[in-house]
Coordinates of C-alpha atoms in Angstrom, one line a residue:
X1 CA 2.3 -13.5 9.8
X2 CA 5.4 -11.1 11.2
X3 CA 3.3 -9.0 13.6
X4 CA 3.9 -5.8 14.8
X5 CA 4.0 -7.2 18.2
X6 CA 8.0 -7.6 19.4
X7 CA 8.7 -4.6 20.7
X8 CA 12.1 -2.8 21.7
X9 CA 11.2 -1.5 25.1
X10 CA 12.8 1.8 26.9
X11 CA 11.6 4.0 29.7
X12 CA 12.9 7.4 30.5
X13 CA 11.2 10.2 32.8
X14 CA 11.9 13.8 32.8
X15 CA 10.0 16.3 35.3
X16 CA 9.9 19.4 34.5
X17 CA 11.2 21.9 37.3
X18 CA 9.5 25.2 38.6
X19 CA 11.4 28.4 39.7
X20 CA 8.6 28.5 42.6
X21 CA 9.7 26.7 45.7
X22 CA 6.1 26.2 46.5
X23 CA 5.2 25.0 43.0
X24 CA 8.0 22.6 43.7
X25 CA 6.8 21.4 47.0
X26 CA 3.9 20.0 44.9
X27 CA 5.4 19.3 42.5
X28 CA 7.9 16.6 44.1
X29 CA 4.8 14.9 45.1
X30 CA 3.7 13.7 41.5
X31 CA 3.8 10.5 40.4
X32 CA 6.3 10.2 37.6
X33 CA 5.3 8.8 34.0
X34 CA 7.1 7.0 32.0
X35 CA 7.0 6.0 27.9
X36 CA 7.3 2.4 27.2
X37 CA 8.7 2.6 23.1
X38 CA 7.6 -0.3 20.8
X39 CA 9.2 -0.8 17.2
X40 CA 10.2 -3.6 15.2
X41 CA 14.2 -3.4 13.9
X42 CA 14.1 -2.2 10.3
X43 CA 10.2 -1.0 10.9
X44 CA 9.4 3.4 10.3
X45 CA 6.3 2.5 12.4
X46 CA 6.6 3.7 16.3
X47 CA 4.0 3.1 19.3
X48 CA 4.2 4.8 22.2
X49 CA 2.9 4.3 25.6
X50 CA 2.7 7.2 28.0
X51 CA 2.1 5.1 31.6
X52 CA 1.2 7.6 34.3
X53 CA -1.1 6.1 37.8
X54 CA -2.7 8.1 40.3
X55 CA -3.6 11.2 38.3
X56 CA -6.9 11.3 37.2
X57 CA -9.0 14.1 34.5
X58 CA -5.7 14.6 32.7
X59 CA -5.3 15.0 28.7
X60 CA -1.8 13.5 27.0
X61 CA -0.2 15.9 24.7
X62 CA 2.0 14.4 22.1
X63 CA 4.7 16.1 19.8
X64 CA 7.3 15.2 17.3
X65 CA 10.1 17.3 16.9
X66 CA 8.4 20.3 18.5
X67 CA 5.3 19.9 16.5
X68 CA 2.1 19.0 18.1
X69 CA 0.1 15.8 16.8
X70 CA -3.3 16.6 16.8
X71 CA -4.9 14.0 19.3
X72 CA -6.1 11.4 17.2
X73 CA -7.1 13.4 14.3
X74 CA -10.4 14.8 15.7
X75 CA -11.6 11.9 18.3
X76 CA -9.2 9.5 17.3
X77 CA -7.6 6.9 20.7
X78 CA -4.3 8.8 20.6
X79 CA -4.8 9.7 24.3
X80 CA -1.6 7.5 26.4
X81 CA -0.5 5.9 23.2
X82 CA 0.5 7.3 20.2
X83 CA 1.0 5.3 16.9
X84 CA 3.2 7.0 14.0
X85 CA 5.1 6.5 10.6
X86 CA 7.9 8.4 10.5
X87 CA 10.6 9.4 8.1
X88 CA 13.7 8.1 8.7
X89 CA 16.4 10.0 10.9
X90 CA 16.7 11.4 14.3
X91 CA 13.4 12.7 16.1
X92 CA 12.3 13.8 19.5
X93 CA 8.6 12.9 20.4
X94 CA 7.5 13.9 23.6
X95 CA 4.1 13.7 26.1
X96 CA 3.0 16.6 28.5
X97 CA 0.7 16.0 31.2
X98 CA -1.8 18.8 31.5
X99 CA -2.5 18.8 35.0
X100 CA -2.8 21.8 37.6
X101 CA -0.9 20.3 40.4
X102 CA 1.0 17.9 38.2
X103 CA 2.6 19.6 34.9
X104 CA 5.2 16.5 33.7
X105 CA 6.9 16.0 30.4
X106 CA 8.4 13.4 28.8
X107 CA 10.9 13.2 26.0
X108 CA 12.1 10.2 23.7
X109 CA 15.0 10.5 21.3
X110 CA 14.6 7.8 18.4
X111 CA 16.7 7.6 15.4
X112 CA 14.3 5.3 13.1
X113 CA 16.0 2.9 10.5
X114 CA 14.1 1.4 7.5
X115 CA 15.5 -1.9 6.3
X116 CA 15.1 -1.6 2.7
X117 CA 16.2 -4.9 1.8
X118 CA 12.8 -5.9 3.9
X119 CA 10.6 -7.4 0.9
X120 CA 7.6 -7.0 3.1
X121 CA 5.7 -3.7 3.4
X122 CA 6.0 -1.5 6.1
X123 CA 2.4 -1.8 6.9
X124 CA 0.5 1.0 8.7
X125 CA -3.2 2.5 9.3
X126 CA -5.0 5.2 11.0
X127 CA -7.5 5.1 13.3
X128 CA -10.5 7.9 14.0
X129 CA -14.1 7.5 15.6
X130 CA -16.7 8.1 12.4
X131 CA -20.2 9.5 12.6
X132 CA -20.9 8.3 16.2
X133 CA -18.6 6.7 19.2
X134 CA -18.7 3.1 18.2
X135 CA -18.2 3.5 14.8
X136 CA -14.7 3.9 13.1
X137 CA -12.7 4.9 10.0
X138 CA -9.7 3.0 9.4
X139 CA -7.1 4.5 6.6
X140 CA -4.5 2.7 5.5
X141 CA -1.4 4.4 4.7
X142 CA 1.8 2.6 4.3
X143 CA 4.8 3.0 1.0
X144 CA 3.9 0.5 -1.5
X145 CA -0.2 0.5 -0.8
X146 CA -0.7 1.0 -4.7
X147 CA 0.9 -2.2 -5.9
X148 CA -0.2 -4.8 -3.1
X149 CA -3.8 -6.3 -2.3
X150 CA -4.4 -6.3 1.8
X151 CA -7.3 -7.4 4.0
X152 CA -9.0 -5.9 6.9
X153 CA -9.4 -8.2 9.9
X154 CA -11.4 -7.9 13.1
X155 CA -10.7 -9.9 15.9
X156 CA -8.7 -12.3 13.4
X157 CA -11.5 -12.5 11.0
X158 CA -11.6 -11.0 7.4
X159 CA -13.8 -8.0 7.4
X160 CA -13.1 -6.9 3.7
X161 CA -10.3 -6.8 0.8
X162 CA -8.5 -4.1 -0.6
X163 CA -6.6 -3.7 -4.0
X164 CA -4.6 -0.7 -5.5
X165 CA -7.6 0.5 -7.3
X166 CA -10.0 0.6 -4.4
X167 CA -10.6 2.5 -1.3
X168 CA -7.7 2.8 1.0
X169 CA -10.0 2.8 4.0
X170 CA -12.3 0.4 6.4
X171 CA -15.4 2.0 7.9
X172 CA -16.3 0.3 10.8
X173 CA -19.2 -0.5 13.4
X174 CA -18.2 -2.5 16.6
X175 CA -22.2 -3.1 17.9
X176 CA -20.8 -3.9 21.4
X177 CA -18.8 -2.7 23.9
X178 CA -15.7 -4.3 24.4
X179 CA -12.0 -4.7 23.2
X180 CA -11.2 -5.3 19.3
X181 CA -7.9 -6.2 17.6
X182 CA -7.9 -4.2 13.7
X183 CA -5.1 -5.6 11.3
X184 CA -4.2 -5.1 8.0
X185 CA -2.3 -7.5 6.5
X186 CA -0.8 -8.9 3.3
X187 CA 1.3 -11.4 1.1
X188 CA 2.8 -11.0 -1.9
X189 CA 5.5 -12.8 -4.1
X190 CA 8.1 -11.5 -2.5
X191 CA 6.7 -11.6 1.1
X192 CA 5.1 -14.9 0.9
X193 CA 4.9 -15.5 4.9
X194 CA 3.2 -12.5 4.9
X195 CA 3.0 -9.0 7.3
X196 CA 0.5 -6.9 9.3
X197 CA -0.3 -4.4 11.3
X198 CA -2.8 -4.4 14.5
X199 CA -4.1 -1.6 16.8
X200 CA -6.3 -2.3 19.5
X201 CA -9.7 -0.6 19.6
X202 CA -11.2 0.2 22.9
X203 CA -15.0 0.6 22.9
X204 CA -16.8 2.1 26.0
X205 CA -20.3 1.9 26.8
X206 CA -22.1 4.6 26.8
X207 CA -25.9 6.0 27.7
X208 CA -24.7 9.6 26.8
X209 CA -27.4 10.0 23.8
X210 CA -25.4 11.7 20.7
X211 CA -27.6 13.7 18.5
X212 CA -27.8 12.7 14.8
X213 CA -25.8 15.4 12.9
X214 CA -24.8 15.6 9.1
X215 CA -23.9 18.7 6.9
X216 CA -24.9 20.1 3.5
X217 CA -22.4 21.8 1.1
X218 CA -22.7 24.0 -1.7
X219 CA -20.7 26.4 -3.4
X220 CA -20.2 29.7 -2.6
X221 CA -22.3 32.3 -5.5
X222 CA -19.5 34.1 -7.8
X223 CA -16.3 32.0 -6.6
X224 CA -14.8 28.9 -8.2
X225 CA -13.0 26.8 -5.2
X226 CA -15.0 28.2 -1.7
X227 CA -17.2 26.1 -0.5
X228 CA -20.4 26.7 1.7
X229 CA -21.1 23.8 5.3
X230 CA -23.9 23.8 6.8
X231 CA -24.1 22.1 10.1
X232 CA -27.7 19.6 10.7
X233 CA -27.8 18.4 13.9
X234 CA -31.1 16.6 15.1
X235 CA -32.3 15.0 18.6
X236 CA -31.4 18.1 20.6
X237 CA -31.4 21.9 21.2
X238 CA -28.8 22.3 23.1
X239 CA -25.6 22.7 21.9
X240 CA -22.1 23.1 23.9
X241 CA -19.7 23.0 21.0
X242 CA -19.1 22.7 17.6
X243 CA -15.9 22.6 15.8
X244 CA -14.7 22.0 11.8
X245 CA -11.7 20.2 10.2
X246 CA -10.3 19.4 7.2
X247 CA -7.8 16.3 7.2
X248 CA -7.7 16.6 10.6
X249 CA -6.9 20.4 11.2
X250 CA -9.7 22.2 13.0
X251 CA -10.6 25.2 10.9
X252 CA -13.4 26.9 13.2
X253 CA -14.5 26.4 16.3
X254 CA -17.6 28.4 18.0
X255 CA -19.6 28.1 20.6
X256 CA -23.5 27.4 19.5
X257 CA -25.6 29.9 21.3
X258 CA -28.9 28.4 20.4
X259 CA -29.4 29.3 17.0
X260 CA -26.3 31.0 16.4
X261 CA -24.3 30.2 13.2
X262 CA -23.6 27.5 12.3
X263 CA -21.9 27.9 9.0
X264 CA -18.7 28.2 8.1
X265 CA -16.6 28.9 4.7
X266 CA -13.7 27.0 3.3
X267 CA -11.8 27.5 0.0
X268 CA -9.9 24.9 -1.9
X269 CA -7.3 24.1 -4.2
X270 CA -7.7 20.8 -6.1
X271 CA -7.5 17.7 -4.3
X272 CA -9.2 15.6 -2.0
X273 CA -10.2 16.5 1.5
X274 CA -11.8 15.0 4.4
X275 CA -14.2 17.7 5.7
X276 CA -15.8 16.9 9.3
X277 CA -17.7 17.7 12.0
X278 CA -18.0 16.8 15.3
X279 CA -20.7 18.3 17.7
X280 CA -20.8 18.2 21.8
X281 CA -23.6 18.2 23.7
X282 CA -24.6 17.9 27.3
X283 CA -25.6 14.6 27.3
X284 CA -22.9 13.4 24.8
X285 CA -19.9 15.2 25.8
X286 CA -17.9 12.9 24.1
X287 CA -19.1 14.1 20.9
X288 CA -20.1 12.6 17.7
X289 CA -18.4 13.3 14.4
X290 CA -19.6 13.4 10.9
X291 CA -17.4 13.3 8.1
X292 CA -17.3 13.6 4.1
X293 CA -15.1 13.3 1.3
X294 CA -14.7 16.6 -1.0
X295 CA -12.7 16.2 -4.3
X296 CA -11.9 19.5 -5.7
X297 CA -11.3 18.8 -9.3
X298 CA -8.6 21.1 -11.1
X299 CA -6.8 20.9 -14.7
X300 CA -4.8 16.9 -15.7
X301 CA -2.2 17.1 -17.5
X302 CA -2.5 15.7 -21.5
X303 CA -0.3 12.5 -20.9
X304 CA 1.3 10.7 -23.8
X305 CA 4.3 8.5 -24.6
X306 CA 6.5 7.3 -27.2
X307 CA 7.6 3.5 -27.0
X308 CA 10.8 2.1 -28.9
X309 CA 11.7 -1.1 -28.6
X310 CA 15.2 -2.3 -27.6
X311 CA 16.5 -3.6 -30.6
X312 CA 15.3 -7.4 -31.0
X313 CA 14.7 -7.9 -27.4
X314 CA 11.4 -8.3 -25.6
X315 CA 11.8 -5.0 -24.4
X316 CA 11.1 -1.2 -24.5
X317 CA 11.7 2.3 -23.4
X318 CA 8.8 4.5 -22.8
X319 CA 9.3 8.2 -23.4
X320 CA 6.4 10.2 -21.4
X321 CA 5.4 13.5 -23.5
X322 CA 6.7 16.4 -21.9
X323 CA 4.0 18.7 -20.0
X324 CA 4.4 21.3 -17.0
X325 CA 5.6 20.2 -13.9
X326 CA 6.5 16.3 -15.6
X327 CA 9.6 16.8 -13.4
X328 CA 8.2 17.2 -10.1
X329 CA 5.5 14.5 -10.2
X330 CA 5.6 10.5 -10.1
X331 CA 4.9 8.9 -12.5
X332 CA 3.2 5.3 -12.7
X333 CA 3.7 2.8 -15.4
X334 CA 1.5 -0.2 -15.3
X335 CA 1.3 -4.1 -17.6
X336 CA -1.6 -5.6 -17.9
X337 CA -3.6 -3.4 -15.1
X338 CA -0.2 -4.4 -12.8
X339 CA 1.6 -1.7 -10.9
X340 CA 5.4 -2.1 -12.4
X341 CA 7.3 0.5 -11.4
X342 CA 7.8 4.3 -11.6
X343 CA 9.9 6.6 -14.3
X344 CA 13.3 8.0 -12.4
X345 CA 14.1 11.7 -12.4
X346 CA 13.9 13.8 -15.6
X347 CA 11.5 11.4 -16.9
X348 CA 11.2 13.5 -20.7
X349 CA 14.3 12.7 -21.5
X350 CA 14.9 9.4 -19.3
X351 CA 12.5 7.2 -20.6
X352 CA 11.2 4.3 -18.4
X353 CA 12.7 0.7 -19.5
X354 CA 10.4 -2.3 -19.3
X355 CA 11.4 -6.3 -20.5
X356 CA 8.2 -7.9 -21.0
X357 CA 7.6 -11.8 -20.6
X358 CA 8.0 -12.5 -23.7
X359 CA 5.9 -12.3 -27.2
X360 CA 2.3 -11.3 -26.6
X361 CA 0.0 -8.7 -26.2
X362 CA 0.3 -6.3 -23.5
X363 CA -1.4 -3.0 -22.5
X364 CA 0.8 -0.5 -21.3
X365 CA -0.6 2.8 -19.5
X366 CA 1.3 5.4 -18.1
X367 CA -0.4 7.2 -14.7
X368 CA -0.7 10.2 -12.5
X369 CA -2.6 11.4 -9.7
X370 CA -1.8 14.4 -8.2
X371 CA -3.6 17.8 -5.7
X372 CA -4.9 19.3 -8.8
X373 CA -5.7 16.0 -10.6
X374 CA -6.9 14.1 -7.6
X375 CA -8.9 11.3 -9.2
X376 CA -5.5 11.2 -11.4
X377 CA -5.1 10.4 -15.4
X378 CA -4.1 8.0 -17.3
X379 CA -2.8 6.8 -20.9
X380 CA -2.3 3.5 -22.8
X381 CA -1.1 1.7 -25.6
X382 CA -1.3 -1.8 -26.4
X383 CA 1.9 -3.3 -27.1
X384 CA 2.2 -6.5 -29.4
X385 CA 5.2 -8.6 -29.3
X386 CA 5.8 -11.2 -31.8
X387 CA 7.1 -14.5 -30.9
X388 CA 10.9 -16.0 -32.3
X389 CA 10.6 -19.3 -32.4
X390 CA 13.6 -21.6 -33.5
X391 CA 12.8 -23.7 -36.4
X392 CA 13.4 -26.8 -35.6
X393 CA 14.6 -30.2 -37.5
X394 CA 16.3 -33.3 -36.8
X395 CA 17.2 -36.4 -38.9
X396 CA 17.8 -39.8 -38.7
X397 CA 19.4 -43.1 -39.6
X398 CA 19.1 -47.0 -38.7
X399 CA 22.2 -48.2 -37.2
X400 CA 22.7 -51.7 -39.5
X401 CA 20.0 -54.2 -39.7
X402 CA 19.1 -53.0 -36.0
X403 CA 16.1 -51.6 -33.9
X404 CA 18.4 -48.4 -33.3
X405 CA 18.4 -45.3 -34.6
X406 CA 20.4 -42.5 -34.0
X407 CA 18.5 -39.4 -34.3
X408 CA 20.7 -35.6 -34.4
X409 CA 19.0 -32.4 -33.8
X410 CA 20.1 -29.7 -36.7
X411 CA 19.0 -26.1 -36.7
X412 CA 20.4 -22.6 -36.1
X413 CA 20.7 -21.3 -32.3
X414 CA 20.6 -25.3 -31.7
X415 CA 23.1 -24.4 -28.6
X416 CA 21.4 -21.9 -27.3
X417 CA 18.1 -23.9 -27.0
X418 CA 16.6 -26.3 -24.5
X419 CA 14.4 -28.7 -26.2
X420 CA 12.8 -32.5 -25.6
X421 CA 13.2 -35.3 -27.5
X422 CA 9.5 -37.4 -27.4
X423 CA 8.3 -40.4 -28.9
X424 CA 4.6 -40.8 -29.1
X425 CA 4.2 -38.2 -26.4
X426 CA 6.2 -39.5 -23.7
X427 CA 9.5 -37.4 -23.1
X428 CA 12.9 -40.0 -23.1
X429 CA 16.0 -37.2 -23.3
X430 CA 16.4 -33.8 -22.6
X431 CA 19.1 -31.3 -23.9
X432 CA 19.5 -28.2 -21.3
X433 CA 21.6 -25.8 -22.2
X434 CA 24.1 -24.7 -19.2
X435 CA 22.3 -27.7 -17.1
X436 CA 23.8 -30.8 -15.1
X437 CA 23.0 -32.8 -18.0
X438 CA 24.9 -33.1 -21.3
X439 CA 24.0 -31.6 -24.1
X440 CA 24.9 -33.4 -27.7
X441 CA 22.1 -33.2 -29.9
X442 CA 21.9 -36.3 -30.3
X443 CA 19.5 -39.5 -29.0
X444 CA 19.9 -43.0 -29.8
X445 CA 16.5 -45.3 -29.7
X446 CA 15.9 -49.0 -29.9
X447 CA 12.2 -49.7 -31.2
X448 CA 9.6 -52.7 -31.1
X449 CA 7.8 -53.0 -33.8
X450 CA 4.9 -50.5 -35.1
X451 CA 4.5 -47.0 -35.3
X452 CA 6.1 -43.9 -33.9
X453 CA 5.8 -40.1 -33.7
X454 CA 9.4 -38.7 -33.0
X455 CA 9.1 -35.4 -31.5
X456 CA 11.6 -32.7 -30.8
X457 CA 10.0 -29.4 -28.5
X458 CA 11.2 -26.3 -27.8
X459 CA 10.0 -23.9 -25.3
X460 CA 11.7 -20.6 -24.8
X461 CA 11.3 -16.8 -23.3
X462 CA 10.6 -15.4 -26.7
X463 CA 8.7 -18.7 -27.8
X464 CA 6.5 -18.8 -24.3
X465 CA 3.7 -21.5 -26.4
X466 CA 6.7 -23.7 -27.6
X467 CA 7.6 -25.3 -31.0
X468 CA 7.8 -28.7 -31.9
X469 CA 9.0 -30.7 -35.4
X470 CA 7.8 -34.1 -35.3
X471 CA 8.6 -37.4 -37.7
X472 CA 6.8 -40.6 -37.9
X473 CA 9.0 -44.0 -37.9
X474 CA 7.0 -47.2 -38.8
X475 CA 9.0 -50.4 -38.1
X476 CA 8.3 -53.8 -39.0

């Protein structure tokens, strides 16, 4: 497995100056921090390390290109390292120290490079804390995920599978405290040595005690898309903190003043949403997070297509029915159940052009999932290809008062086939077309007495079950 484990390794420090000469006294006695970059050459996927001694009760703050990344999406173990996918070109990610004596930032320029003529996928996952400390949510999120199977490993061991169709995540209880290795990874035909991804999952011990919390939703009387949460927290009546988020931006956060509200309002558009919350306590001031799924259904679009096949070939052209926004969506065709590519731009009026493995029957469905049809849509058509099979014949003659016999193949597209010459099963010549071997048509055979089945076979892309013409010879 290629693991995302040889890194390119730079370190650059930048201290921030005051105007104050006494700020400046203190400030030249910091420590300075440094940012240790990992990436693999031709990878989107970053990792970096903010190392920083002797300070102690400070909190990493991360950016990318002036835009703060919210520290681990809720709880997540952003903290001194930060994992990302980026987009490539040039970006500036940077780490602030927030520290009273100490204010120190640090600034990385990277100019990220995908290698698209990598067959393997660029493979990458998040990472949050779920429901309570030592339990995790692990999301995978890497281009390609809807056309490849991957597994989820713990400490090297297969935790659980994942294909296209299913759940992109992992949710995840480590029972003890200690240090865990979490990877993805996957092969496919085109990437048969495989690729992964790890992150390392640090799990303290703890004898905080975390209340049990949950919320109930419901929607809001005399509106359509807002949406009612009710916070439940049991195991404690007191309360420092509770805060909201959806996918990972906080929405509200209040202070609980012992029966004070703990409700809040949200409305939605259609999609699908990751509503949490997390609650601090006294004696968990870690917190503990609790988190659901929302869909928000909304209107599909009424997919159809027309297919025409390309003249005599083993192949078509799918036009997609036209419907509002078909130009600004993707969308997925699929063989069989198998992913098999996407329609390009303008899709109405540039169909999508599929060869298919010759004659059979195939079900074709076109596919879209999008915010206002978030569990997506789908239609299909089941395609039947008939097979064209040469029809084959050969004759034959005894050469004199001989055993031998010459035996000449004769029928159309003769040399444009591949075919076997067999007697009673077992195969003596072979005519290839374009191969090392030459190809005449012809096969000359010296018999023993008795009988014989004289077989010629054919097997060909639009003939995938083959074709054979057979003769039986009976010498004396």
């Amino acid at each position: 497995m290629k693991k995302f484990s040889t890194w390119l390794i730079t370190i650059f420090a930048v201290i921030l100056g005051f105007t104050s000469c006494e700020v400046n006294e203190e400030f030249d006695t910091c420590p300075e921090i440094s940012v240790v970059v990992e990436n693999d050459p031709g990878s989107a996927v970053y990792r970096f390390v903010a190392q920083l001694d002797e300070l102690e009760d400070i909190r990493f703050t991360w950016t990318i290109d002036d835009e703060e990344i919210a520290t681990g999406n809720i709880d997540n173990i952003i903290g001194e390292i930060l994992d990302y996918r980026f987009e490539p070109g040039k970006h500036t990610v940077c780490v602030k120290v927030a520290n009273d004596d100490c204010p120190i930032q640090v600034c990385k320029e990277i100019d990220v490079v995908r290698d698209e003529t990598d067959p393997c996928p660029d493979m990458f996952f998040d990472s949050r804390t779920y429901e309570r400390p030592s339990t995790y949510k692990f999301i995978a999120d890497f281009e390609g995920i809807e056309r490849v199977n991957y597994g989820w490993y713990v400490n090297g061991d297969l935790v659980e599978d994942s294909s296209p169709n299913e759940r992109n995540y992992l949710i995840w209880n480590f029972e003890e405290p200690g240090v865990y290795e979490v990877c993805i990874k996957t092969e496919t035909d085109e990437c048969p040595e495989g690729t992964s991804y790890c992150k390392e999952i640090r799990v303290k011990e703890t004898d905080l005690a975390c209340p049990e919390i949950s919320f109930e939703k419901g929607l809001k009387p005399d509106t359509e898309s807002t949406y009612v949460f009710e916070a439940v927290i049991e195991g404690t009546d007191e309360v420092s903190e509770i805060l909201w988020f959806v996918n990972g931006e906080e929405i509200e956060a209040s202070t609980d003043q012992q029966g004070g509200a703990r409700v809040v309002e949200q409305e939605f558009r259609p999609g699908v949403y990751e509503v949490c919350l997390k609650v601090i306590t006294p004696d968990c001031q870690d917190g503990v997070t609790y988190c659901k799924e929302i869909r928000i259904e909304g209107d599909c679009p009424d997919l159809a297509f027309e297919a025409e096949q390309d003249g005599d070939n083993a192949a078509y052209y799918f036009y997609p029915r036209a419907f509002e926004g078909i130009d600004d969506i993707t969308l997925g065709w699929f063989v069989n159940g198998d992913f098999v590519g996407n329609s390009p731009d303008f899709p109405h009026n540039n169909p999508f052009y599929y060869q298919f493995n010759g004659p059979g029957r195939y079900e074709v469905c076109l596919m879209i999932e999008t915010p206002e049809c978030p569990n997506g849509s789908s239609f299909c058509k089941v395609i039947e290809i008939e097979g064209d099979c040469p029809d084959l014949f050969f004759e034959y003659d005894q050469e004199g008062d001989t055993p031998g016999y010459n035996f000449r193949a004769s029928f159309e597209r003769m040399q444009d086939t591949s075919y076997e010459w067999t007697i009673n099963g077992d195969v003596v010549d072979r005519e290839i077309v374009d191969g090392n071997e030459d190809k005449d048509d012809y096969m000359y055979y010296q018999f023993e007495p008795g009988t014989y089945e004289i077989c010629i076979i054919a097997e060909t892309p639009n003939c995938p079950e083959g074709v054979k013409y057979c003769k039986t010879l009976v010498i004396e």
